[in-house]
C-alpha positions as semicolon CSV with decimal commas, in nm:
position;residue;x (nm);y (nm);z (nm)
1;M;9,710;0,963;0,382
2;T;9,751;0,616;0,236
3;T;10,041;0,390;0,330
4;F;10,197;0,211;0,034
5;V;10,360;-0,114;0,143
6;L;10,634;-0,174;-0,114
7;I;10,759;-0,533;-0,140
8;H;11,077;-0,585;-0,339
9;G;11,145;-0,866;-0,584
10;G;11,390;-1,156;-0,588
11;G;11,742;-1,068;-0,476
12;G;11,624;-0,716;-0,403
13;S;11,613;-0,476;-0,111
14;A;11,441;-0,162;0,012
15;W;11,680;0,035;-0,211
16;D;11,478;-0,075;-0,513
17;W;11,210;0,173;-0,404
18;H;11,433;0,463;-0,297
19;L;11,328;0,688;-0,586
20;L;10,957;0,608;-0,556
21;V;10,926;0,679;-0,182
22;P;10,989;1,057;-0,209
23;E;10,755;1,074;-0,508
24;L;10,477;0,921;-0,298
25;A;10,561;1,154;-0,008
26;A;10,536;1,454;-0,243
27;R;10,182;1,339;-0,321
28;G;10,094;1,322;0,049
29;H;10,139;0,952;0,116
30;D;10,345;0,732;0,345
31;A;10,549;0,427;0,241
32;V;10,678;0,119;0,420
33;V;10,969;-0,060;0,254
34;P;11,041;-0,387;0,438
35;E;11,329;-0,613;0,349
36;L;11,233;-0,977;0,318
37;P;11,461;-1,228;0,496
38;I;11,596;-1,367;0,171
39;G;11,943;-1,429;0,316
40;D;11,808;-1,668;0,581
41;R;11,823;-2,026;0,456
42;S;11,543;-2,127;0,694
43;A;11,303;-1,844;0,602
44;G;10,985;-1,940;0,423
45;F;10,662;-1,772;0,321
46;T;10,548;-1,733;0,682
47;D;10,866;-1,542;0,765
48;F;10,828;-1,329;0,454
49;H;10,478;-1,205;0,522
50;Q;10,546;-1,171;0,896
51;A;10,840;-0,941;0,819
52;V;10,607;-0,718;0,619
53;I;10,335;-0,720;0,886
54;E;10,585;-0,621;1,152
55;A;10,713;-0,335;0,936
56;V;10,357;-0,207;0,880
57;G;10,287;-0,194;1,253
58;N;9,967;-0,007;1,334
59;R;9,941;0,186;1,007
60;D;9,613;0,168;0,820
61;D;9,465;0,260;0,480
62;L;9,708;0,018;0,317
63;V;9,794;-0,040;-0,047
64;V;10,029;-0,336;-0,090
65;V;10,254;-0,331;-0,397
66;G;10,444;-0,648;-0,489
67;H;10,716;-0,614;-0,753
68;S;10,816;-0,914;-0,964
69;Y;10,881;-1,206;-0,723
70;G;10,732;-0,987;-0,448
71;A;10,395;-1,079;-0,597
72;F;10,426;-1,414;-0,419
73;T;10,438;-1,234;-0,083
74;A;10,201;-0,942;-0,141
75;P;9,877;-1,150;-0,145
76;L;9,984;-1,324;0,178
77;V;10,000;-0,982;0,344
78;A;9,666;-0,883;0,194
79;D;9,516;-1,200;0,338
80;R;9,629;-1,102;0,689
81;L;9,583;-0,724;0,705
82;P;9,293;-0,491;0,617
83;V;9,429;-0,390;0,277
84;R;9,252;-0,141;0,055
85;L;9,417;-0,248;-0,269
86;L;9,671;-0,500;-0,393
87;V;9,893;-0,396;-0,686
88;L;10,111;-0,650;-0,866
89;L;10,391;-0,467;-1,051
90;T;10,560;-0,649;-1,342
91;P;10,471;-0,956;-1,138
92;M;10,516;-1,326;-1,095
93;I;10,152;-1,415;-1,026
94;P;10,125;-1,733;-0,817
95;R;9,865;-2,006;-0,812
96;P;9,750;-2,187;-0,497
97;G;9,994;-2,464;-0,411
98;E;10,252;-2,359;-0,668
99;K;10,617;-2,362;-0,574
100;P;10,808;-2,056;-0,695
101;G;11,064;-2,284;-0,853
102;D;10,788;-2,436;-1,067
103;W;10,638;-2,103;-1,176
104;W;10,872;-2,060;-1,471
105;G;10,786;-2,387;-1,638
106;N;10,418;-2,365;-1,546
107;T;10,382;-2,027;-1,716
108;G;10,589;-2,122;-2,019
109;Y;10,843;-1,849;-1,949
110;R;11,134;-1,823;-2,190
111;E;11,438;-1,618;-2,102
112;P;11,513;-1,350;-2,364
113;D;11,797;-1,450;-2,594
114;G;12,110;-1,244;-2,625
115;L;12,041;-0,998;-2,342
116;S;12,262;-0,943;-2,041
117;E;12,111;-0,930;-1,694
118;E;12,155;-0,554;-1,697
119;Q;11,970;-0,523;-2,028
120;Q;11,685;-0,741;-1,904
121;F;11,632;-0,569;-1,572
122;Y;11,749;-0,211;-1,609
123;N;11,656;-0,087;-1,954
124;G;11,559;0,279;-1,925
125;V;11,722;0,321;-1,582
126;P;11,978;0,607;-1,560
127;A;12,335;0,482;-1,586
128;G;12,430;0,615;-1,242
129;I;12,149;0,418;-1,078
130;V;12,240;0,104;-1,271
131;A;12,598;0,139;-1,146
132;E;12,473;0,154;-0,786
133;A;12,241;-0,144;-0,813
134;P;12,491;-0,430;-0,755
135;A;12,582;-0,287;-0,414
136;H;12,220;-0,320;-0,305
137;G;12,136;-0,664;-0,442
138;R;12,128;-0,960;-0,202
139;E;12,176;-1,330;-0,256
140;Q;11,845;-1,512;-0,221
141;V;11,901;-1,840;-0,038
142;S;11,573;-1,861;0,155
143;A;11,359;-2,174;0,173
144;E;11,034;-2,053;0,015
145;W;11,156;-2,136;-0,337
146;D;11,056;-2,498;-0,280
147;E;10,746;-2,431;-0,067
148;P;10,392;-2,455;-0,208
149;W;10,228;-2,114;-0,211
150;P;10,006;-2,138;0,096
151;L;9,678;-1,966;0,003
152;A;9,390;-2,183;-0,113
153;A;9,242;-1,893;-0,312
154;W;9,324;-1,535;-0,404
155;P;9,245;-1,295;-0,117
156;A;8,918;-1,103;-0,135
157;V;9,095;-0,772;-0,200
158;P;9,068;-0,553;-0,512
159;T;9,371;-0,638;-0,726
160;R;9,538;-0,450;-1,011
161;V;9,814;-0,582;-1,232
162;L;10,049;-0,315;-1,370
163;I;10,303;-0,414;-1,634
164;G;10,584;-0,231;-1,813
165;R;10,536;-0,195;-2,188
166;D;10,913;-0,206;-2,235
167;D;10,986;-0,491;-1,991
168;R;11,254;-0,715;-2,138
169;F;11,259;-0,966;-1,852
170;F;10,884;-1,035;-1,851
171;P;10,771;-0,911;-2,194
172;A;10,431;-0,744;-2,209
173;D;10,265;-1,017;-2,417
174;F;10,379;-1,280;-2,166
175;Q;10,247;-1,077;-1,873
176;R;9,914;-1,017;-2,042
177;R;9,873;-1,390;-2,098
178;V;9,963;-1,486;-1,741
179;A;9,736;-1,218;-1,592
180;A;9,444;-1,340;-1,800
181;D;9,513;-1,705;-1,722
182;R;9,569;-1,669;-1,349
183;L;9,348;-1,378;-1,244
184;G;9,116;-1,331;-1,540
185;V;9,218;-0,967;-1,575
186;V;9,357;-0,737;-1,842
187;P;9,661;-0,568;-1,688
188;D;9,716;-0,195;-1,683
189;E;10,027;-0,074;-1,862
190;I;10,291;0,191;-1,803
191;D;10,590;0,299;-2,011
192;G;10,911;0,153;-1,871
193;G;11,093;-0,172;-1,815
194;H;11,107;-0,427;-1,537
195;A;11,263;-0,182;-1,289
196;V;11,007;0,092;-1,355
197;A;11,036;0,217;-0,994
198;L;11,394;0,314;-1,082
199;S;11,340;0,432;-1,439
200;R;11,010;0,624;-1,405
201;P;10,935;0,680;-1,036
202;G;10,726;0,991;-1,096
203;P;10,486;0,838;-1,349
204;L;10,467;0,524;-1,136
205;A;10,370;0,731;-0,831
206;D;10,106;0,905;-1,042
207;R;9,963;0,570;-1,151
208;L;9,961;0,424;-0,800
209;T;9,794;0,727;-0,646
210;A;9,540;0,740;-0,930
211;Y;9,425;0,395;-0,822
212;L;9,306;0,550;-0,497
213;V;9,027;0,736;-0,677
214;S;8,954;0,495;-0,963
């Protein structure tokens, strides 16, 4: 049994994974869904990865999955724990020393024109789930936004980048370019948008578990 450590994105919570967790369980795997201390104005990267490590406890055979902004935290966990695989899902891929607030300009990101926040983040997500989402979002006021990303190099852990073909927030062409530039990899692709764990949890679980034997 593998333990999937699921790290939410900016302004998110453990709820973001609530449809994926039972899909992983149905395939015989455990999941840990920590909540990062994003509401703590003093919390930085050390607090973020420590929160994940404490949630993992003594579990082993770990796959760490970082969604979107969670990709800034996931490698920090992989650098501290014996992680089997690191998966960056529709990610913000950091560089050593880069502040999250600088990532947007450094990557040349351009916000899609004419799309609401709901259209950017939740395309393909069932309407009932979209209606629930605001109750589970959290204001991100933590301090890491202006902190240099602390690793000097990417951790020595096998890493996969998985992007959504229909992602409107981070379009596929943009993600392919950033993955090539920052990690020298061609990302894997899955049907779905930015919130693929909410729109296609079954196919996402299939893809994540397939990595265990690839």
